[in-house]
XYZ file of N, CA and C in Angstrom:
693
model
N -109.238 -9.779 -31.227
C -108.318 -8.637 -31.284
C -107.853 -8.296 -29.875
N -106.604 -7.863 -29.769
C -106.039 -7.522 -28.474
C -106.019 -6.014 -28.295
N -106.509 -5.534 -27.139
C -106.509 -4.113 -26.827
C -105.590 -3.850 -25.652
N -105.104 -2.634 -25.536
C -104.264 -2.234 -24.406
C -104.960 -1.099 -23.689
N -105.270 -1.314 -22.406
C -105.978 -0.304 -21.629
C -105.425 -0.253 -20.227
N -105.787 0.757 -19.416
C -105.301 0.835 -18.042
C -105.802 -0.320 -17.190
N -105.213 -0.474 -15.974
C -105.452 -1.632 -15.124
C -106.040 -1.245 -13.772
N -106.938 -2.093 -13.244
C -107.516 -1.949 -11.910
C -107.641 -3.345 -11.287
N -108.015 -3.449 -9.971
C -108.494 -4.641 -9.240
C -107.802 -4.935 -7.906
N -107.669 -6.246 -7.384
C -107.219 -6.573 -6.014
C -106.328 -7.806 -5.889
N -105.717 -8.068 -4.684
C -104.615 -9.026 -4.481
C -105.001 -10.245 -3.654
N -104.452 -11.412 -4.046
C -104.658 -12.670 -3.304
C -103.462 -13.566 -3.570
N -103.210 -14.573 -2.683
C -102.044 -15.443 -2.795
C -102.453 -16.809 -3.338
N -101.695 -17.305 -4.345
C -101.922 -18.640 -4.880
C -100.579 -19.304 -5.154
N -100.612 -20.630 -5.371
C -99.408 -21.373 -5.702
C -99.041 -21.160 -7.162
N -97.748 -21.292 -7.455
C -97.235 -21.140 -8.810
C -97.329 -22.455 -9.571
N -97.584 -22.355 -10.890
C -97.571 -23.522 -11.764
C -96.371 -23.393 -12.687
N -95.532 -24.440 -12.703
C -94.275 -24.332 -13.442
C -94.106 -25.536 -14.360
N -93.913 -25.324 -15.639
C -93.865 -26.435 -16.574
C -92.463 -27.018 -16.687
N -92.364 -28.195 -17.296
C -91.087 -28.877 -17.456
C -90.162 -28.072 -18.346
N -88.841 -28.166 -18.068
C -87.886 -27.332 -18.779
C -87.719 -27.731 -20.244
N -87.892 -29.019 -20.594
C -87.613 -29.466 -21.951
C -88.881 -29.864 -22.704
N -90.026 -29.492 -22.218
C -91.292 -29.929 -22.797
C -91.539 -29.314 -24.174
N -92.001 -30.152 -25.119
C -92.444 -29.689 -26.420
C -93.944 -29.931 -26.523
N -94.668 -28.956 -27.012
C -96.120 -29.022 -27.101
C -96.526 -29.222 -28.546
N -97.394 -30.222 -28.791
C -97.898 -30.502 -30.132
C -99.407 -30.270 -30.151
N -99.876 -29.400 -31.056
C -101.292 -29.090 -31.177
C -101.776 -29.469 -32.579
N -102.814 -30.320 -32.637
C -103.424 -30.706 -33.907
C -104.858 -30.196 -33.918
N -105.232 -29.348 -34.889
C -106.563 -28.734 -34.884
C -107.704 -29.736 -35.014
N -107.422 -30.949 -35.507
C -108.472 -31.958 -35.603
C -108.696 -32.690 -34.281
N -107.704 -32.594 -33.390
C -107.795 -33.309 -32.124
C -107.752 -32.376 -30.911
N -107.264 -31.176 -31.104
C -107.170 -30.206 -30.014
C -107.902 -28.937 -30.425
N -108.588 -28.293 -29.487
C -109.233 -27.036 -29.832
C -108.334 -25.858 -29.478
N -108.754 -24.670 -29.895
C -107.939 -23.479 -29.667
C -107.687 -23.232 -28.195
N -108.663 -23.553 -27.357
C -108.526 -23.274 -25.930
C -107.364 -24.032 -25.304
N -107.057 -25.231 -25.827
C -105.959 -26.000 -25.234
C -104.629 -25.281 -25.398
N -104.372 -24.734 -26.572
C -103.133 -23.989 -26.788
C -103.095 -22.758 -25.904
N -104.224 -22.053 -25.792
C -104.247 -20.857 -24.960
C -103.990 -21.204 -23.492
N -104.548 -22.333 -23.041
C -104.331 -22.739 -21.655
C -102.872 -23.086 -21.405
N -102.248 -23.788 -22.358
C -100.842 -24.140 -22.216
C -99.957 -22.893 -22.301
N -100.419 -21.894 -23.028
C -99.618 -20.685 -23.202
C -99.499 -19.890 -21.916
N -100.476 -20.003 -21.029
C -100.432 -19.247 -19.779
C -99.700 -20.021 -18.691
N -98.911 -19.321 -17.911
C -98.133 -19.972 -16.850
C -99.012 -20.538 -15.743
N -100.031 -19.809 -15.352
C -100.893 -20.250 -14.258
C -102.186 -20.831 -14.829
N -102.713 -21.891 -14.238
C -103.951 -22.497 -14.734
C -105.128 -21.533 -14.757
N -105.113 -20.576 -13.834
C -106.174 -19.576 -13.759
C -105.548 -18.198 -13.562
N -106.244 -17.167 -13.993
C -105.791 -15.804 -13.715
C -105.864 -15.581 -12.199
N -104.813 -14.971 -11.648
C -104.706 -14.755 -10.210
C -104.759 -13.274 -9.879
N -105.199 -12.985 -8.693
C -105.192 -11.590 -8.247
C -103.754 -11.172 -7.959
N -103.412 -9.978 -8.388
C -102.053 -9.497 -8.231
C -101.994 -7.988 -8.268
N -100.793 -7.467 -8.358
C -100.656 -6.011 -8.410
C -99.457 -5.602 -9.240
N -99.552 -4.426 -9.807
C -98.471 -3.816 -10.576
C -97.943 -2.629 -9.790
N -96.649 -2.644 -9.527
C -96.001 -1.550 -8.807
C -95.177 -0.754 -9.806
N -95.472 0.521 -9.932
C -94.803 1.372 -10.908
C -93.529 1.980 -10.323
N -92.696 2.500 -11.210
C -91.433 3.096 -10.781
C -91.638 4.328 -9.916
N -92.791 4.963 -10.033
C -93.088 6.118 -9.184
C -93.802 5.716 -7.896
N -93.821 4.372 -7.614
C -94.421 3.785 -6.400
C -95.938 3.680 -6.434
N -96.583 4.114 -7.509
C -98.022 3.910 -7.639
C -98.315 2.423 -7.789
N -99.504 2.017 -7.379
C -99.872 0.597 -7.418
C -101.236 0.437 -8.090
N -101.330 -0.545 -9.010
C -102.607 -0.923 -9.604
C -102.867 -2.390 -9.287
N -104.131 -2.731 -9.017
C -104.491 -4.107 -8.693
C -105.224 -4.723 -9.884
N -105.005 -6.011 -10.144
C -105.595 -6.634 -11.330
C -105.635 -8.144 -11.193
N -106.436 -8.776 -12.041
C -106.467 -10.226 -12.185
C -105.499 -10.564 -13.323
N -104.389 -11.243 -13.003
C -103.251 -11.323 -13.918
C -102.849 -12.755 -14.260
N -102.118 -12.873 -15.371
C -101.471 -14.126 -15.752
C -100.340 -13.791 -16.715
N -99.329 -14.667 -16.763
C -98.214 -14.470 -17.694
C -98.444 -15.346 -18.918
N -98.381 -14.727 -20.109
C -98.611 -15.429 -21.365
C -97.274 -15.692 -22.045
N -96.919 -16.981 -22.187
C -95.592 -17.359 -22.650
C -95.380 -17.142 -24.152
N -96.422 -17.260 -24.970
C -96.231 -17.142 -26.419
C -95.798 -15.739 -26.800
N -96.439 -14.741 -26.242
C -96.099 -13.354 -26.578
C -95.199 -12.704 -25.536
N -94.918 -13.409 -24.427
C -94.044 -12.860 -23.400
C -94.620 -11.635 -22.719
N -95.942 -11.650 -22.486
C -96.615 -10.507 -21.888
C -97.365 -10.913 -20.626
N -97.656 -9.920 -19.801
C -98.583 -10.125 -18.690
C -99.958 -9.661 -19.148
N -100.955 -10.522 -18.984
C -102.325 -10.203 -19.380
C -103.203 -10.039 -18.149
N -104.308 -9.336 -18.320
C -105.257 -9.160 -17.232
C -106.671 -9.247 -17.774
N -107.633 -9.451 -16.881
C -109.042 -9.522 -17.260
C -109.728 -8.240 -16.811
N -110.378 -7.564 -17.755
C -111.035 -6.290 -17.420
C -112.437 -6.531 -16.857
N -113.126 -5.498 -16.399
C -114.451 -5.680 -15.777
C -115.490 -6.339 -16.672
N -115.326 -6.270 -18.001
C -116.299 -6.894 -18.902
C -115.900 -8.319 -19.294
N -114.772 -8.812 -18.721
C -114.347 -10.185 -18.967
C -113.404 -10.373 -20.123
N -112.946 -9.293 -20.765
C -111.995 -9.403 -21.869
C -110.583 -9.624 -21.331
N -109.792 -10.393 -22.082
C -108.382 -10.614 -21.734
C -107.527 -9.633 -22.522
N -106.757 -8.823 -21.816
C -105.979 -7.742 -22.428
C -104.545 -7.778 -21.939
N -103.643 -7.134 -22.672
C -102.251 -7.022 -22.235
C -102.054 -5.721 -21.466
N -101.169 -5.754 -20.488
C -100.913 -4.550 -19.693
C -100.192 -3.513 -20.557
N -100.448 -2.266 -20.292
C -99.878 -1.179 -21.090
C -98.599 -0.646 -20.471
N -97.658 -0.251 -21.315
C -96.431 0.450 -20.931
C -95.644 -0.287 -19.827
N -95.234 -1.539 -20.071
C -94.506 -2.290 -19.042
C -93.162 -1.662 -18.663
N -92.634 -0.812 -19.526
C -91.362 -0.148 -19.204
C -91.497 0.819 -18.038
N -92.724 1.157 -17.655
C -92.936 2.059 -16.519
C -93.096 1.297 -15.203
N -93.044 -0.047 -15.248
C -93.238 -0.846 -14.040
C -91.940 -1.020 -13.276
N -92.044 -1.059 -11.969
C -90.935 -1.531 -11.153
C -90.974 -3.048 -11.092
N -92.148 -3.611 -10.831
C -92.327 -5.062 -10.808
C -93.810 -5.383 -10.833
N -94.105 -6.650 -11.155
C -95.466 -7.166 -11.132
C -95.500 -8.377 -10.217
N -96.490 -8.437 -9.350
C -96.666 -9.585 -8.463
C -97.938 -10.307 -8.877
N -97.794 -11.605 -9.208
C -98.939 -12.444 -9.569
C -99.008 -13.573 -8.548
N -100.022 -13.558 -7.706
C -100.069 -14.526 -6.613
C -98.889 -14.292 -5.683
N -98.009 -15.293 -5.576
C -96.815 -15.158 -4.736
C -95.558 -14.920 -5.571
N -95.697 -14.792 -6.888
C -94.537 -14.687 -7.774
C -94.314 -13.259 -8.262
N -93.033 -12.903 -8.389
C -92.646 -11.548 -8.784
C -91.980 -11.565 -10.149
N -92.378 -10.636 -11.014
C -91.853 -10.515 -12.371
C -91.293 -9.111 -12.578
N -90.167 -9.037 -13.295
C -89.568 -7.761 -13.670
C -89.512 -7.674 -15.194
N -89.777 -6.489 -15.727
C -89.712 -6.279 -17.166
C -88.263 -6.053 -17.574
N -87.786 -6.878 -18.525
C -86.382 -6.787 -18.946
C -86.263 -7.257 -20.388
N -85.658 -6.415 -21.226
C -85.416 -6.721 -22.641
C -86.685 -7.228 -23.337
N -87.734 -6.415 -23.258
C -89.001 -6.655 -23.936
C -89.672 -7.962 -23.512
N -89.448 -8.354 -22.272
C -90.084 -9.544 -21.735
C -90.087 -9.492 -20.222
N -90.599 -10.540 -19.596
C -90.717 -10.569 -18.144
C -89.890 -11.707 -17.550
N -89.097 -11.346 -16.550
C -88.273 -12.311 -15.829
C -88.918 -12.598 -14.483
N -89.174 -13.870 -14.212
C -89.734 -14.280 -12.929
C -88.599 -14.576 -11.958
N -88.689 -14.053 -10.750
C -87.671 -14.291 -9.732
C -87.911 -15.647 -9.075
N -86.879 -16.505 -9.081
C -87.010 -17.859 -8.551
C -86.456 -18.017 -7.147
N -85.492 -17.168 -6.760
C -84.900 -17.253 -5.424
C -85.048 -15.907 -4.728
N -84.869 -15.924 -3.427
C -85.062 -14.683 -2.660
C -83.979 -14.580 -1.596
N -82.876 -13.932 -1.957
C -81.762 -13.694 -1.041
C -81.481 -12.194 -1.006
N -80.702 -11.713 -0.031
C -80.408 -10.277 0.055
C -79.498 -9.757 -1.057
N -78.797 -10.646 -1.765
C -77.815 -10.161 -2.733
C -78.118 -10.590 -4.166
N -77.704 -11.804 -4.555
C -77.860 -12.264 -5.931
C -78.997 -13.275 -6.018
N -79.864 -13.112 -7.025
C -80.987 -14.033 -7.194
C -81.071 -14.566 -8.620
N -81.718 -15.727 -8.738
C -81.895 -16.373 -10.029
C -83.275 -16.024 -10.581
N -83.318 -15.741 -11.885
C -84.581 -15.446 -12.543
C -84.710 -16.213 -13.843
N -85.930 -16.324 -14.341
C -86.170 -17.035 -15.591
C -87.146 -16.253 -16.460
N -86.822 -16.174 -17.743
C -87.766 -15.677 -18.740
C -88.183 -16.893 -19.557
N -89.429 -17.297 -19.415
C -89.899 -18.499 -20.095
C -90.823 -18.131 -21.248
N -90.546 -18.717 -22.421
C -91.307 -18.429 -23.628
C -91.784 -19.732 -24.256
N -92.909 -19.672 -24.932
C -93.428 -20.808 -25.688
C -93.329 -20.436 -27.161
N -92.395 -21.056 -27.858
C -92.079 -20.650 -29.223
C -92.582 -21.657 -30.251
N -93.126 -21.135 -31.335
C -93.525 -21.961 -32.475
C -92.271 -22.411 -33.206
N -92.118 -23.727 -33.438
C -90.892 -24.229 -34.075
C -91.145 -24.969 -35.379
N -92.409 -25.145 -35.791
C -92.652 -25.779 -37.076
C -93.909 -26.629 -37.086
N -94.104 -27.356 -38.201
C -95.289 -28.193 -38.385
C -94.890 -29.619 -38.751
N -95.799 -30.551 -38.471
C -95.659 -31.929 -38.902
C -96.935 -32.316 -39.648
N -96.797 -32.813 -40.889
C -97.961 -33.256 -41.644
C -98.137 -34.763 -41.515
N -99.400 -35.200 -41.574
C -99.714 -36.609 -41.449
C -99.280 -37.350 -42.716
N -98.557 -38.463 -42.506
C -98.099 -39.264 -43.632
C -98.682 -40.663 -43.600
N -97.941 -41.596 -44.163
C -98.403 -42.984 -44.229
C -98.521 -43.590 -42.843
N -99.500 -44.502 -42.689
C -99.707 -45.247 -41.448
C -99.998 -44.342 -40.250
N -100.499 -43.145 -40.515
C -100.899 -42.260 -39.429
C -99.768 -41.572 -38.702
N -98.560 -41.635 -39.259
C -97.427 -40.986 -38.611
C -97.310 -39.546 -39.100
N -96.593 -38.740 -38.332
C -96.399 -37.330 -38.666
C -94.912 -37.062 -38.858
N -94.593 -36.252 -39.849
C -93.198 -35.901 -40.086
C -93.083 -34.415 -40.311
N -91.906 -33.858 -39.972
C -91.692 -32.426 -40.087
C -91.654 -31.984 -41.533
N -92.351 -30.899 -41.828
C -92.356 -30.361 -43.193
C -91.982 -28.894 -43.243
N -92.052 -28.227 -42.092
C -91.763 -26.784 -42.095
C -91.099 -26.400 -40.791
N -90.126 -27.225 -40.387
C -89.460 -26.936 -39.121
C -88.649 -25.663 -39.239
N -88.485 -24.982 -38.115
C -87.791 -23.701 -38.100
C -86.557 -23.807 -37.226
N -85.452 -23.255 -37.665
C -84.227 -23.311 -36.879
C -84.160 -22.194 -35.861
N -84.927 -21.132 -36.068
C -84.946 -20.037 -35.098
C -86.254 -20.071 -34.340
N -86.254 -19.487 -33.135
C -87.425 -19.475 -32.295
C -88.153 -18.146 -32.434
N -88.719 -17.903 -33.617
C -89.481 -16.678 -33.835
C -90.809 -16.800 -33.114
N -91.164 -15.779 -32.351
C -92.352 -15.881 -31.501
C -93.612 -15.516 -32.262
N -94.724 -16.124 -31.859
C -96.045 -15.680 -32.277
C -96.389 -14.419 -31.487
N -97.327 -13.634 -32.017
C -97.574 -12.348 -31.380
C -99.013 -12.070 -31.001
N -99.990 -12.840 -31.457
C -101.378 -12.483 -31.165
C -102.274 -13.699 -31.238
N -103.527 -13.543 -30.760
C -104.461 -14.646 -30.739
C -104.701 -15.234 -32.128
N -104.753 -14.391 -33.146
C -105.003 -14.890 -34.496
C -103.958 -15.922 -34.905
N -102.744 -15.789 -34.382
C -101.674 -16.683 -34.786
C -101.675 -17.989 -33.999
N -102.584 -18.151 -33.052
C -102.709 -19.430 -32.369
C -103.810 -20.274 -32.983
N -104.529 -19.744 -33.978
C -105.609 -20.478 -34.611
C -105.077 -21.324 -35.766
N -105.594 -22.528 -35.926
C -105.188 -23.408 -37.013
C -106.414 -23.720 -37.877
N -106.212 -23.948 -39.178
C -107.315 -24.308 -40.072
C -107.837 -25.687 -39.672
N -109.141 -25.808 -39.405
C -109.674 -27.044 -38.844
C -109.695 -28.184 -39.852
N -109.509 -27.896 -41.131
C -109.567 -28.952 -42.141
C -108.214 -29.614 -42.390
N -107.156 -29.139 -41.780
C -105.815 -29.658 -42.044
C -105.365 -30.542 -40.896
N -105.022 -31.807 -41.218
C -104.549 -32.738 -40.192
C -103.030 -32.630 -40.105
N -102.571 -31.683 -39.287
C -101.139 -31.498 -39.075
C -100.897 -30.994 -37.666
N -99.717 -31.298 -37.173
C -99.342 -30.865 -35.838
C -98.578 -29.553 -35.907
N -98.948 -28.613 -35.070
C -98.150 -27.397 -34.886
C -97.329 -27.596 -33.624
N -96.034 -27.393 -33.726
C -95.123 -27.691 -32.627
C -94.645 -26.419 -31.942
N -94.636 -26.463 -30.623
C -94.174 -25.353 -29.800
C -93.185 -25.899 -28.776
N -92.227 -25.081 -28.406
C -91.234 -25.516 -27.427
C -91.090 -24.477 -26.340
N -91.010 -24.957 -25.101
C -90.753 -24.061 -23.977
C -89.273 -23.695 -23.970
N -88.991 -22.415 -24.010
C -87.620 -21.909 -24.005
C -87.373 -21.195 -22.687
N -86.362 -21.627 -21.948
C -86.028 -21.016 -20.663
C -84.743 -20.204 -20.783
N -84.811 -18.927 -20.478
C -83.643 -18.051 -20.446
C -83.414 -17.660 -18.987
N -82.262 -18.051 -18.449
C -81.973 -17.803 -17.037
C -81.101 -16.556 -16.868
N -81.363 -15.837 -15.779
C -80.638 -14.606 -15.478
C -80.245 -14.582 -14.000
N -79.179 -13.826 -13.723
C -78.839 -13.487 -12.348
C -79.176 -12.021 -12.139
N -79.780 -11.731 -11.007
C -80.156 -10.354 -10.674
C -79.377 -9.897 -9.458
N -78.771 -8.701 -9.536
C -78.096 -8.171 -8.350
C -79.139 -7.553 -7.415
N -78.693 -6.962 -6.318
C -79.645 -6.467 -5.317
C -80.445 -5.257 -5.807
N -80.023 -4.658 -6.922
C -80.789 -3.559 -7.531
C -81.667 -4.072 -8.677
N -81.691 -5.374 -8.862
C -82.432 -6.044 -9.919
C -82.014 -5.588 -11.315
N -80.687 -5.489 -11.469
C -80.091 -5.452 -12.794
C -79.888 -6.908 -13.210
N -80.219 -7.236 -14.452
C -80.197 -8.632 -14.887
C -79.026 -8.921 -15.816
N -78.444 -10.122 -15.628
C -77.310 -10.576 -16.415
C -77.534 -12.043 -16.789
N -77.077 -12.485 -17.973
C -77.238 -13.897 -18.349
C -76.601 -14.807 -17.305
N -77.276 -15.885 -16.960
C -76.768 -16.792 -15.922
C -75.770 -17.766 -16.529
N -74.588 -17.257 -16.864
C -73.531 -18.096 -17.417
C -72.291 -18.032 -16.528
N -71.282 -18.770 -16.899
C -70.064 -18.852 -16.076
C -69.413 -17.480 -15.915
N -69.361 -16.711 -16.996
C -68.744 -15.384 -16.947
C -69.435 -14.490 -15.925
N -70.763 -14.506 -15.927
C -71.513 -13.671 -14.992
C -71.276 -14.098 -13.551
N -71.245 -15.392 -13.295
C -70.979 -15.867 -11.933
C -69.621 -15.363 -11.442
N -68.620 -15.415 -12.306
C -67.299 -14.920 -11.909
C -67.314 -13.412 -11.672
N -68.100 -12.688 -12.449
C -68.175 -11.239 -12.276
C -68.894 -10.860 -10.981
N -70.031 -11.510 -10.717
C -70.831 -11.148 -9.550
C -70.277 -11.727 -8.243
N -69.484 -12.775 -8.353
C -68.900 -13.391 -7.154
C -67.377 -13.360 -7.234
N -66.847 -12.239 -7.697
C -65.390 -12.102 -7.844
C -64.655 -12.265 -6.524
N -65.322 -11.948 -5.406
C -64.708 -12.086 -4.091
C -64.624 -13.548 -3.650
N -65.264 -14.439 -4.408
C -65.181 -15.873 -4.127
C -64.653 -16.628 -5.348
N -63.804 -15.973 -6.110
C -63.322 -16.554 -7.363
C -62.672 -17.921 -7.162
N -61.834 -18.043 -6.148
C -61.127 -19.305 -5.904
C -62.120 -20.426 -5.564
N -63.060 -20.138 -4.677
C -64.053 -21.139 -4.281
C -64.946 -21.518 -5.465
N -65.303 -20.540 -6.273
C -66.140 -20.791 -7.441
C -65.415 -21.693 -8.429
N -64.151 -21.411 -8.666
C -63.358 -22.222 -9.588
C -63.265 -23.660 -9.099
N -63.039 -23.834 -7.807
C -62.951 -25.185 -7.233
C -64.282 -25.923 -7.382
N -65.362 -25.221 -7.132
C -66.689 -25.845 -7.220
C -66.969 -26.305 -8.649
N -66.655 -25.465 -9.636
C -66.915 -25.813 -11.031
C -66.022 -26.955 -11.503
N -64.843 -27.076 -10.924
C -63.962 -28.181 -11.269
C -64.456 -29.506 -10.681
N -65.092 -29.428 -9.522
C -65.534 -30.635 -8.818
C -66.967 -31.033 -9.146
N -67.742 -30.128 -9.742
C -69.152 -30.387 -10.026
C -69.467 -30.056 -11.480
N -70.218 -30.935 -12.106
C -70.640 -30.695 -13.483
C -71.881 -29.820 -13.462
N -71.754 -28.604 -13.961
C -72.851 -27.643 -13.924
C -73.372 -27.391 -15.338
N -74.678 -27.566 -15.502
C -75.340 -27.203 -16.755
C -75.999 -25.847 -16.533
N -75.477 -24.819 -17.187
C -75.977 -23.462 -16.976
C -77.329 -23.221 -17.650
N -77.910 -24.271 -18.222
C -79.250 -24.171 -18.797
C -80.276 -24.899 -17.944
N -79.867 -25.428 -16.794
C -80.770 -26.158 -15.907
C -80.998 -25.396 -14.609
N -82.261 -25.219 -14.273
C -82.625 -24.467 -13.074
C -82.025 -25.075 -11.815
N -82.104 -26.402 -11.664
C -81.623 -27.061 -10.450
C -80.129 -26.842 -10.249
N -79.349 -26.936 -11.333
C -77.897 -26.738 -11.236
C -77.562 -25.302 -10.863
N -78.269 -24.363 -11.464
C -78.017 -22.950 -11.173
C -78.388 -22.610 -9.735
N -79.505 -23.130 -9.261
C -79.904 -22.879 -7.879
C -78.914 -23.477 -6.895
N -78.414 -24.665 -7.206
C -77.440 -25.326 -6.333
C -76.150 -24.516 -6.247
N -75.667 -24.045 -7.397
C -74.452 -23.237 -7.425
C -74.662 -21.926 -6.689
N -75.780 -21.278 -6.909
C -76.070 -20.005 -6.246
C -76.190 -20.184 -4.736
N -76.823 -21.263 -4.326
C -76.967 -21.532 -2.883
C -75.595 -21.743 -2.243
N -74.713 -22.436 -2.939
C -73.360 -22.645 -2.415
C -72.620 -21.319 -2.256
N -72.658 -20.483 -3.264
C -71.933 -19.215 -3.218
C -72.525 -18.274 -2.156
N -73.836 -18.288 -1.999
C -74.466 -17.436 -0.989
C -74.126 -17.901 0.434
N -73.750 -19.164 0.574
C -73.424 -19.698 1.905
C -71.996 -19.378 2.338
N -71.158 -18.906 1.414
C -69.751 -18.633 1.757
C -69.611 -17.375 2.624
């Protein structure tokens, strides 16, 4: 069961762990245990020391990690329980290791770039997309695939019946945003780039005509943002 309680603790710096953009995760209860899914669900291999900065400038310290399945920041309490942080709408930002997260639209956006004006952010989720049952010759085929990315919400929903030989499929979903200097967030699409860089409209248009940009790829978005920031 998941509980929500206040937060305490202290800060330390660690490296970020970042998964592949198009990775699909397959979990079979006969071959994988529950811990494997939980480990894949967390962004960092281990909980890191970090801090929560509130809108009123108060600060709480905690051992933190970002959980992709439920889109929450979790922490470890003094008795070793893993819990979700309470009232994220009251946060200004959360720092986990060296990474900064902002609460936006019932989820957390991680800041990927650090410039004085416009920055790129990502909201990464691990979504359940369906099941594959074992068929002839040991192969697996989809039997309950889902067209929408409805999220799981709790630990109970990551458990699979151990007697069933089937794969549960999850997909990493990346939602990219642009943040202005006040950390207002906007979808990282062509329209937003034109709105936020209206003073470079001509240069932006030329760049998009000369370069093939995939607005769903981190590398392409960073390259475009770096170009516009250099003007």
